[in-house]
Short mmCIF file of C-alpha atoms in Angstrom, two decimals:
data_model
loop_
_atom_site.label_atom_id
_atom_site.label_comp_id
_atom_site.label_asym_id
_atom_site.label_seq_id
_atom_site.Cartn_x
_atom_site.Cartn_y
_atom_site.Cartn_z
CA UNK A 10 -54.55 -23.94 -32.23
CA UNK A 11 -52.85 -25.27 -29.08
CA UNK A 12 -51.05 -23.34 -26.58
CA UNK A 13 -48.59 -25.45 -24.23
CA UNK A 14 -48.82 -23.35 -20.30
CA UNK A 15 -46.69 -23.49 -17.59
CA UNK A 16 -48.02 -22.67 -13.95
CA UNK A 17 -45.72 -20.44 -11.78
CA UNK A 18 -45.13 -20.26 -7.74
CA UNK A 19 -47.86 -21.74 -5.54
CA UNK A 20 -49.56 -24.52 -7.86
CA UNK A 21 -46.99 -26.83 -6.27
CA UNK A 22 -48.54 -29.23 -3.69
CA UNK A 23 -46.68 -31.72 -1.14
CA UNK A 24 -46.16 -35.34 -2.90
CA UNK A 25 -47.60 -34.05 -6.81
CA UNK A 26 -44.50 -35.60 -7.80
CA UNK A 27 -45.03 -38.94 -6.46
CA UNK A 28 -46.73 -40.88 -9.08
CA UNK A 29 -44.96 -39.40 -11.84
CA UNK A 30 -41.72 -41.03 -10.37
CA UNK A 31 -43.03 -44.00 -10.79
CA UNK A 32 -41.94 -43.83 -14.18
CA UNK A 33 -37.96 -44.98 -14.06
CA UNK A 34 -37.20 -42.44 -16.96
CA UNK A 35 -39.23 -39.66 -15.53
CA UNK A 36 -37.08 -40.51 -12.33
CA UNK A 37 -33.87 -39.84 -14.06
CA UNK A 38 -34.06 -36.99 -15.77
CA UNK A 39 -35.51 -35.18 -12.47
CA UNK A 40 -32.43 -36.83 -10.67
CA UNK A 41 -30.20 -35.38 -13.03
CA UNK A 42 -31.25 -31.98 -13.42
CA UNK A 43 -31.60 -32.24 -9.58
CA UNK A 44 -27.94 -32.39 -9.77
CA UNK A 45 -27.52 -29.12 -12.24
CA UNK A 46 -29.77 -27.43 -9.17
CA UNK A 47 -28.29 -28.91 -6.39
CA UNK A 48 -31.39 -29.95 -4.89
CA UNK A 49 -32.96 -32.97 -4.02
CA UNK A 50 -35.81 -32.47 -6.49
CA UNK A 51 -37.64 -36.01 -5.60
CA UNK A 52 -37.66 -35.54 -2.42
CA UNK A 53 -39.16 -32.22 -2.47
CA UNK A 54 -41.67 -33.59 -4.59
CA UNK A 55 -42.92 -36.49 -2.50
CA UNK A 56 -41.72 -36.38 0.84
CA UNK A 57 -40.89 -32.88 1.72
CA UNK A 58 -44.42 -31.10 3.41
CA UNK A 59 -45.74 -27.71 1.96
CA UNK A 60 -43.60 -25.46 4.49
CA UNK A 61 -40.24 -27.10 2.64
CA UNK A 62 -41.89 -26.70 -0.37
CA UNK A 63 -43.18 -23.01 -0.27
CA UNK A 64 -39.11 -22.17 0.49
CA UNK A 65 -38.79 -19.92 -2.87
CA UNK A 66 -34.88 -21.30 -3.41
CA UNK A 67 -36.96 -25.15 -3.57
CA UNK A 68 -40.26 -24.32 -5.16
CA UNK A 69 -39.04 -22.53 -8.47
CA UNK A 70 -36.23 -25.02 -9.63
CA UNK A 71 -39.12 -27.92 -8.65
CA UNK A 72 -41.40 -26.23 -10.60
CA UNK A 73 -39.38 -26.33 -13.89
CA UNK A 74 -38.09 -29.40 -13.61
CA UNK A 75 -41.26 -30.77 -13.41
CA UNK A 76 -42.38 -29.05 -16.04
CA UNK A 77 -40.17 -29.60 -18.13
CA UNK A 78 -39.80 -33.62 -17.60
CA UNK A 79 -43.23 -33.90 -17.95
CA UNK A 80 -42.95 -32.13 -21.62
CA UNK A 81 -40.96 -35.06 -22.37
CA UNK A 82 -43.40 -37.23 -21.23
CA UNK A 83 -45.37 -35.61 -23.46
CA UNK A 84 -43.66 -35.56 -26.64
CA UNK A 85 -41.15 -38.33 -26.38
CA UNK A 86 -40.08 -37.03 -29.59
CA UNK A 87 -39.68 -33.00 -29.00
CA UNK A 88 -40.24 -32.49 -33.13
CA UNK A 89 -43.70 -34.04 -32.40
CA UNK A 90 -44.93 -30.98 -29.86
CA UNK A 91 -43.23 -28.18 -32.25
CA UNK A 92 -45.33 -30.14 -35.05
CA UNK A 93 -48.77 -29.78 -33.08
CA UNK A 94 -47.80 -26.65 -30.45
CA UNK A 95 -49.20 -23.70 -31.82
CA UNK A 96 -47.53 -21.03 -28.91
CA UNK A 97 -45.92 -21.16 -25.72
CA UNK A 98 -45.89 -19.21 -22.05
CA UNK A 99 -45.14 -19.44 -18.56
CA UNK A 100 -46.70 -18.05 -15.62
CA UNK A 101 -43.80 -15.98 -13.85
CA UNK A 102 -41.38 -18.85 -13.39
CA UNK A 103 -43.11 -20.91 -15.52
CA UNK A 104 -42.12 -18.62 -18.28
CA UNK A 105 -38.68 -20.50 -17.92
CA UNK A 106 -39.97 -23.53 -18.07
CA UNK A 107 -41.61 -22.46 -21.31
CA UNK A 108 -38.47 -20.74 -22.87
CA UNK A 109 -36.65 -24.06 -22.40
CA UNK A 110 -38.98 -25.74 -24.14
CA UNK A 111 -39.14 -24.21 -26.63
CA UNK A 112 -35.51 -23.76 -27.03
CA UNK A 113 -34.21 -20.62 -26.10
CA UNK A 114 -32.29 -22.42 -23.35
CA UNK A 115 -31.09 -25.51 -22.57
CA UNK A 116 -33.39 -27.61 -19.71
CA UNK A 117 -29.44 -27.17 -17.67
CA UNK A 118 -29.59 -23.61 -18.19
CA UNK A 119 -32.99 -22.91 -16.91
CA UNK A 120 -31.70 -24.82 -14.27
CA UNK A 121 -28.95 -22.89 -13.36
CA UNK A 122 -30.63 -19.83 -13.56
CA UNK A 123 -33.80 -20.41 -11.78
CA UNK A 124 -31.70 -21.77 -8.89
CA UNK A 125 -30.06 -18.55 -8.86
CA UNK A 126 -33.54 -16.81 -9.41
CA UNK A 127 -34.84 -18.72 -6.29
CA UNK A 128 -31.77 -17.97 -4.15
CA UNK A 129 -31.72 -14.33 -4.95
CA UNK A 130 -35.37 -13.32 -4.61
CA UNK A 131 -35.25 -15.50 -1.20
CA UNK A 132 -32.25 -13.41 -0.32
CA UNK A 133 -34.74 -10.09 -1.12
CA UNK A 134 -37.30 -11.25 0.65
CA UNK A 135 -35.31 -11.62 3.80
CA UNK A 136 -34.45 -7.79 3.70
CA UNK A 137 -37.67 -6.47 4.32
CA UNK A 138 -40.74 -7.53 5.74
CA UNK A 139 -43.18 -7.64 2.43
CA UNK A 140 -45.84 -9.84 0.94
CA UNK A 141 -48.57 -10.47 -1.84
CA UNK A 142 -52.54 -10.34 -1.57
CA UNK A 143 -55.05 -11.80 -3.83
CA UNK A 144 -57.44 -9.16 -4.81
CA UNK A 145 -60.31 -10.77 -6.05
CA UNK A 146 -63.19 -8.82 -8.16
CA UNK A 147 -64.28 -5.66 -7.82
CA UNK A 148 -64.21 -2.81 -10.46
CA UNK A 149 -60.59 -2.58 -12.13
CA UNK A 150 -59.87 0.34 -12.60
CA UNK A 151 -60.96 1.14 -8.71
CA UNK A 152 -58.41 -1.74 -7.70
CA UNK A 153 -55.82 -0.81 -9.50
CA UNK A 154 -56.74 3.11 -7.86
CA UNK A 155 -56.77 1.65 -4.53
CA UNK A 156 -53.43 -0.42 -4.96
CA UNK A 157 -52.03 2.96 -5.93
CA UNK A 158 -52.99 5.00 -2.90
CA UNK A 159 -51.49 2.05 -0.81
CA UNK A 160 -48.17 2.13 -3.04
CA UNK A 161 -48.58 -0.92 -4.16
CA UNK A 162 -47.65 -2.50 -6.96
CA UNK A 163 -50.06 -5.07 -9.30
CA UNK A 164 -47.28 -7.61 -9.44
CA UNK A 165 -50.29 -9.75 -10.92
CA UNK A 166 -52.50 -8.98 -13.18
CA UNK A 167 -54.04 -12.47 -14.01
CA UNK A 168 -57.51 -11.80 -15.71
CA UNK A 169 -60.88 -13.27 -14.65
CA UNK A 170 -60.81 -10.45 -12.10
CA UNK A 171 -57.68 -11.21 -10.16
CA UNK A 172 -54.90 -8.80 -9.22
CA UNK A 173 -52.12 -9.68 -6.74
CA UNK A 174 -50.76 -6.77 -4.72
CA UNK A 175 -47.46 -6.46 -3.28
CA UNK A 176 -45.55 -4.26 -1.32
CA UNK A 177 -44.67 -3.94 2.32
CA UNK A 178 -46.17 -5.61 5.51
CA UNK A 179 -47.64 -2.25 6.23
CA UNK A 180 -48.96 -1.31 3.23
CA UNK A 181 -50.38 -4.79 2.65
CA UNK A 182 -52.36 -3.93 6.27
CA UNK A 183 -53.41 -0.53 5.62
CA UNK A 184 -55.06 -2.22 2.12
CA UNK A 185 -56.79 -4.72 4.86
CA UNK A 186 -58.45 -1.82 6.38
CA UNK A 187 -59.76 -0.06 3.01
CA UNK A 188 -60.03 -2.52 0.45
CA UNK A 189 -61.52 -2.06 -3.54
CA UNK A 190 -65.34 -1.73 -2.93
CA UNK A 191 -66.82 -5.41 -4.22
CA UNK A 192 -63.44 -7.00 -3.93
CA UNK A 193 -62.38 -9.89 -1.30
CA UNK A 194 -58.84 -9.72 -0.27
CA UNK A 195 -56.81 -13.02 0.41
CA UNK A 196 -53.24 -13.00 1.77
CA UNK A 197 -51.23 -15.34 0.21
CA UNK A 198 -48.09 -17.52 1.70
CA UNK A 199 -45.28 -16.16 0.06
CA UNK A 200 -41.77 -15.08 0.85
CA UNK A 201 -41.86 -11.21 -0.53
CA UNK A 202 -43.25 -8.76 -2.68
CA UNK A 203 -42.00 -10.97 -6.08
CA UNK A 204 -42.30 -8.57 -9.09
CA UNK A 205 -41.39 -5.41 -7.38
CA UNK A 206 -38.53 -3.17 -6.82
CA UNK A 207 -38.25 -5.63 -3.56
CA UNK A 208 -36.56 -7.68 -5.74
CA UNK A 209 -33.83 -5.26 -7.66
CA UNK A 210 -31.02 -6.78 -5.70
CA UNK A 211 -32.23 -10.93 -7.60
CA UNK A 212 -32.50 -8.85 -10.81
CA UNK A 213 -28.75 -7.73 -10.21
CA UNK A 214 -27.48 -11.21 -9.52
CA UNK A 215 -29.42 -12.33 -12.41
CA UNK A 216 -28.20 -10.05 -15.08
CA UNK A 217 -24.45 -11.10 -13.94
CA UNK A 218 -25.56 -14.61 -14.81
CA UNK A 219 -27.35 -14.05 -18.40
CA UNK A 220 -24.13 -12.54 -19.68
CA UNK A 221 -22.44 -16.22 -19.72
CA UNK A 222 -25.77 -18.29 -20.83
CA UNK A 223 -26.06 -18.65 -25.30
CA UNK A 224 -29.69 -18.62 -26.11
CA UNK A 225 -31.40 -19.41 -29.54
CA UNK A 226 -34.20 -17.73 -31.59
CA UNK A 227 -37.87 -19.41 -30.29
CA UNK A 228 -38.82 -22.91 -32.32
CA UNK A 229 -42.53 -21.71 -31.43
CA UNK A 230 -44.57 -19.03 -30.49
CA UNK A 231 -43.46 -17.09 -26.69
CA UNK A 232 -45.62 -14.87 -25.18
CA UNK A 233 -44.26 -12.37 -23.06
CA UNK A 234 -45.47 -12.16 -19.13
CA UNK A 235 -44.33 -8.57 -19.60
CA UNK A 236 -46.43 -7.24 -22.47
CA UNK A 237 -48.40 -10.38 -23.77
CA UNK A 238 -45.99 -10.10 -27.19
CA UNK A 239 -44.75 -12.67 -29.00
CA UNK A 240 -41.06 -12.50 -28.63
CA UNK A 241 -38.89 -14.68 -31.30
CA UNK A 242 -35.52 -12.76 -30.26
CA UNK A 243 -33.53 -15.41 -27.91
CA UNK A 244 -31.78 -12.61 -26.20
CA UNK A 245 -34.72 -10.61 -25.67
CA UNK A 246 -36.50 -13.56 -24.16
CA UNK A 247 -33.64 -13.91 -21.63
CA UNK A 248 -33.25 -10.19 -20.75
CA UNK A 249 -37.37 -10.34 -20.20
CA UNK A 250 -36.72 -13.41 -17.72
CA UNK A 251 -34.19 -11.14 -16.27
CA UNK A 252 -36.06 -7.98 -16.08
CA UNK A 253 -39.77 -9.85 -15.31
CA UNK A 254 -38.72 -10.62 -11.76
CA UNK A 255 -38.66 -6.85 -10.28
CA UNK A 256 -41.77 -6.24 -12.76
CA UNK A 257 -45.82 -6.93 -12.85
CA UNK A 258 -46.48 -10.45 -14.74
CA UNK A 259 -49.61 -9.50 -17.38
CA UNK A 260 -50.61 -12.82 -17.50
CA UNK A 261 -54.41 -11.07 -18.81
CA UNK A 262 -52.15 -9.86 -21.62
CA UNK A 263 -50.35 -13.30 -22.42
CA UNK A 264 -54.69 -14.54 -22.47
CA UNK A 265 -55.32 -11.68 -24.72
CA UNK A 266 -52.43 -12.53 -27.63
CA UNK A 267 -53.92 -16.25 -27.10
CA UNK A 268 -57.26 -14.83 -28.17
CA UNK A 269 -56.50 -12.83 -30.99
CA UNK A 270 -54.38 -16.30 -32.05
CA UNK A 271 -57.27 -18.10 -32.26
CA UNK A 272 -56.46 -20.39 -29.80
CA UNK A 273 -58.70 -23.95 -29.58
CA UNK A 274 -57.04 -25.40 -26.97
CA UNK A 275 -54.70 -24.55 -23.66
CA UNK A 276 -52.51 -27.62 -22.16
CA UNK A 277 -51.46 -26.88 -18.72
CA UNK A 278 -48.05 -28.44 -17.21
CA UNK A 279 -48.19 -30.25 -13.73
CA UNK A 280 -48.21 -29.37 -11.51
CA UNK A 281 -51.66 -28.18 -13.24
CA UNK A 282 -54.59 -26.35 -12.64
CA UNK A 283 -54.40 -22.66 -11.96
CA UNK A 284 -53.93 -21.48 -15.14
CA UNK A 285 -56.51 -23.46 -16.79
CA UNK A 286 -58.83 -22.10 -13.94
CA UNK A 287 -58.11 -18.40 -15.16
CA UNK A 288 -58.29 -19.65 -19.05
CA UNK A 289 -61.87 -20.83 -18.38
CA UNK A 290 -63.10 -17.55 -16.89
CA UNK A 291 -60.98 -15.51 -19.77
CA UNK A 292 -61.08 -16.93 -22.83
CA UNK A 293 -65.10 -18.56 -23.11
CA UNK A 294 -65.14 -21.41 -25.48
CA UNK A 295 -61.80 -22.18 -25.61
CA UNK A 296 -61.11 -25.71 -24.06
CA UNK A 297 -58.31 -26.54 -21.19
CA UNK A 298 -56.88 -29.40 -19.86
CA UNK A 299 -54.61 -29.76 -16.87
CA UNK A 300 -52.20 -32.25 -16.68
CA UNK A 301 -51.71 -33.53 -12.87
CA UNK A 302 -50.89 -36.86 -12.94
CA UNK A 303 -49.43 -39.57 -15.79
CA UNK A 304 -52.09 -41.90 -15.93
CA UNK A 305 -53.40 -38.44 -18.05
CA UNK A 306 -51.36 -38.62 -20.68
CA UNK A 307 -52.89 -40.86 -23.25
CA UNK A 308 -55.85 -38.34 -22.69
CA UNK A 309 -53.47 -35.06 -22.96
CA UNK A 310 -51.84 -36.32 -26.56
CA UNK A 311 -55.21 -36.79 -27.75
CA UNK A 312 -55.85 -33.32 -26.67
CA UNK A 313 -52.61 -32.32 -28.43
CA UNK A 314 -53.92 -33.97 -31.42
CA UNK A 315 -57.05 -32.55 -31.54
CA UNK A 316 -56.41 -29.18 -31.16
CA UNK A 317 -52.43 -29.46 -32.65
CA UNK A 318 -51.65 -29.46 -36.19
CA UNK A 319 -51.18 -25.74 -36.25
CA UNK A 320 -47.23 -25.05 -35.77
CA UNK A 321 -46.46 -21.29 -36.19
CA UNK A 322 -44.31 -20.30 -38.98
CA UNK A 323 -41.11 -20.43 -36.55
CA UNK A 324 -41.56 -24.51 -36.53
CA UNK A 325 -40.75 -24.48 -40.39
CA UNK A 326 -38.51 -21.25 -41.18
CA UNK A 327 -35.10 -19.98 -39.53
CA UNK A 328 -36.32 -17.69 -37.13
CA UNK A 329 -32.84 -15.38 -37.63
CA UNK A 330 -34.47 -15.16 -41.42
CA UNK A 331 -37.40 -13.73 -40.24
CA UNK A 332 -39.02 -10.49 -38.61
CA UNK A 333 -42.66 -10.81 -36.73
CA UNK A 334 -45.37 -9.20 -35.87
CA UNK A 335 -45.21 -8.72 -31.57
CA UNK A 336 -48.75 -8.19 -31.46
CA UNK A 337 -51.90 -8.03 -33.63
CA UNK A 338 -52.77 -5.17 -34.79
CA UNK A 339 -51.89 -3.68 -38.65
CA UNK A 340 -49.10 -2.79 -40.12
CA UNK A 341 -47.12 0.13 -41.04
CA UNK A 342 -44.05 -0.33 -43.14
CA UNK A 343 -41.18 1.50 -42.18
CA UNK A 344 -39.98 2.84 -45.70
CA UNK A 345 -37.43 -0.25 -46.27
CA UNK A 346 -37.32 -1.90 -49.63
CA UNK A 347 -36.36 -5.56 -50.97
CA UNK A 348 -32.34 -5.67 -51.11
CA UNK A 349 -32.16 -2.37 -48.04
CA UNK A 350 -29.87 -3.87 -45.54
CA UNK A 351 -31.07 -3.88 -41.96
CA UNK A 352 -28.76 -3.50 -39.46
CA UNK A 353 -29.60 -5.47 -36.11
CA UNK A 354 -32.15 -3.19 -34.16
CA UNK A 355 -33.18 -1.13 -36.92
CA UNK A 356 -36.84 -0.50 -37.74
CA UNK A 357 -38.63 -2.48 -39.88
CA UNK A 358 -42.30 -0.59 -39.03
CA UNK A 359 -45.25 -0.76 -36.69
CA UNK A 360 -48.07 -2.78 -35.50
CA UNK A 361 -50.95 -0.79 -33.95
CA UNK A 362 -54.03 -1.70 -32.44
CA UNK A 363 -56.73 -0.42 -30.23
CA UNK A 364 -54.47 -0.62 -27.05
CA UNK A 365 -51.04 0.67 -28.45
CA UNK A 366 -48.29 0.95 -31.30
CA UNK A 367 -45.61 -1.46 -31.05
CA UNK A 368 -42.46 -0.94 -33.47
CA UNK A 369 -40.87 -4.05 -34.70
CA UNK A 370 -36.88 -4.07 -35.20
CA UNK A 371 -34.73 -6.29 -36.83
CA UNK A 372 -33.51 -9.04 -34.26
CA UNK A 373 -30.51 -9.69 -36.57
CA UNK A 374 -28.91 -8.13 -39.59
CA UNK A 375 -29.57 -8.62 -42.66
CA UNK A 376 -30.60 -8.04 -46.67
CA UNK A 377 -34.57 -7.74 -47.28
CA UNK A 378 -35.00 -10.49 -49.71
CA UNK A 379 -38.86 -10.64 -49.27
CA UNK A 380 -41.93 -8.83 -47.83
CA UNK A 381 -44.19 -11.16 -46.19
CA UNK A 382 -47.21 -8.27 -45.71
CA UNK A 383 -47.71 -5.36 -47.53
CA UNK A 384 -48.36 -1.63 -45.97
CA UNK A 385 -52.05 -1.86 -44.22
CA UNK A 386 -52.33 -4.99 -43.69
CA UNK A 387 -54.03 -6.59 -40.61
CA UNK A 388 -51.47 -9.38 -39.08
CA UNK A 389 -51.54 -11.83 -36.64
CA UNK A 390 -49.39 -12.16 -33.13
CA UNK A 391 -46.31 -13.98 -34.13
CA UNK A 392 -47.24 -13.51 -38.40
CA UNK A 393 -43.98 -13.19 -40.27
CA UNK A 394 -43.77 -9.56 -41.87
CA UNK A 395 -39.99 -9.90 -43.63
CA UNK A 396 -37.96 -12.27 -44.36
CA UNK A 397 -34.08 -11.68 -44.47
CA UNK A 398 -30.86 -13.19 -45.53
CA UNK A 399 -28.69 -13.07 -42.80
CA UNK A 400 -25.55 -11.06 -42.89
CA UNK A 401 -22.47 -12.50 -42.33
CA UNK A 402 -20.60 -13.04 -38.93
CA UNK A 403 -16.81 -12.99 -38.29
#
């Protein structure tokens, strides 16, 4: 199986852009969703030195755009990649880049919004004086102790024995002076304390915005920065990218779901690399590649081809005629029978595992015309439990 990633804030690097411009058609397309942005995206990409570049109101919109162009480079043909891709996810912004692609929201949308995602958490970040640290090893549970008695927040938790902290400038000090035992602390160049409460007021501005933008059910698998789950509910996704940006990114939990998936291969997005770094350390066996530059791309579809051919159920069903399993785990049923109605929201059952109980609701209304699993049964992140004819809308 072959899971598409997107990197977040910080993989970018001063001219990454520059060969891939080269390329008259990868050219447009980052002109013109430089002009949904309002941004000069090229320049940024190849002129512009890492200072410019680190501004969070320029790095996140450059980020997605580049990801997502370079999807198309990709799959010239998008029905190709949801042919081969077996899931999807996105490293704190990257998770919009992801939720474009796989269709949630338009490449303009994602535009729009992580423009306004940029501005606002700049705006945040100018408030207070806060930042992020690298915490790197050291016993887990004793990090996450020690972040605690700081009052600070994981905003991070990455796997392969990395935590970010965030918080204030003082708190970040007074961690300094009495770090994890066995850890090694390394301050990072960022505006603010991203995925904290530091960033309620961007989380305000955001939610105004998500009220106006239409969204569609997944075409693929998306895992969840907030829980690792496989989310197939458009307007879930888009309340997540909402909600994600005052909240910890469990990118160890998004590598966990990609385990119990199976999961051959993981294809990272340019501007590549740190996310197939953590994916080597995590998830032993499974092979990465990271896509930096376009004279890779002959290589990367042969890695899609090798490890594609796997689309999830979503690729070849209506995803509003289907309910999924979040997580694996196995099922309880929730009592309903073939021809019960489901309202939107109600419960269908319950996925546990060794970590937790997830419920699964209906995303959408509808008659049970088939059961998928039966009561016990062990399922699969993203497995299709019920499938439903959809109720009529006026």
């Amino acid at each position: 199986m072959l899971v598409i990633v997107a990197p977040g804030q910080g993989s970018q690097t001063p001219g990454f852009l520059t060969p891939w411009l080269e390329d008259p058609s990868f050219a447009a397309r980052i002109d013109w969703l430089s002009a949904v942005a309002g941004l000069d995206l090229a320049h940024y990409g190849t002129e512009a030195d890492a200072d410019a570049i680190r501004d969070t109101a320029v790095a996140q919109p450059l980020l997605v755009a580049s990801g997502l162009v370079a999807a198309l480079a990709l799959f010239p043909h998008p029905a190709d990649g949801f042919a081969a891709v077996g899931a999807a996810a996105g490293h704190s912004v990257g998770e919009i880049t992801a939720a474009a692609a796989v269709r949630v929201i338009t490449a303009e949308q994602a535009m729009v919004f992580v423009r306004e995602r940029g501005r606002g958490m700049a705006e945040a970040a100018a408030k207070e004086s806060t930042g992020m640290t690298a915490v790197l090893g050291g016993d887990p549970d004793d990090v996450l102790a020690t972040l605690g008695r700081h009052g600070l927040t994981p905003a991070n938790v990455n796997g392969a024995g990395q935590v970010v902290a965030a918080g204030t400038v003082a708190q970040l000090e007074a961690l300094a002076g009495d770090p994890p035992q066995g850890a090694r602390l390394r301050a990072l160049s960022v505006a603010g304390a991203f995925h904290t409460t530091h960033m309620a007021s961007a989380v305000k501005r955001l939610r105004h915005y998500a009220q106006s933008i239409s969204t569609h059910d997944p075409r693929t698998l998306l895992l969840s920065n907030r829980d690792g789950q496989v989310v197939h509910d458009g307007r879930q996704v888009l309340d997540r990218l909402v909600d994600q940006v005052s909240n910890p990114v469990r990118w160890d939990l998004c590598m966990e779901t990609m385990a119990d998936l199976g999961v051959t291969g993981v294809l990272e997005m340019p501007p590549a690399g740190t996310l197939t770094g953590l994916a080597k350390r995590a998830l032993p066996g499974v092979e990465t590649f990271a896509l930096k530059t376009p004279d890779q791309l002959d290589a990367a579809r042969a890695f899609v081809e090798q490890h594609g051919g796997q689309p999830s159920a979503l690729a070849t069903n209506p995803t509003w005629r289907l309910v999924i399993a979040p997580v694996k785990g196995t099922f309880a049923a929730g009592g309903a029978k073939t021809g019960d109605h489901l309202a939107a929201g109600d419960t269908v059952g319950t996925v546990s595992s060794l970590r937790d109980a997830v419920e699964v609701t209906a995303g959408h209304g509808g008659t049970i015309i088939e059961w998928l699993v039966e009561d016990g049964d062990p399922v699969a992140p993203g497995q299709p439990l019920v499938r439903l004819h959809p109720e009529a809308v006026a």
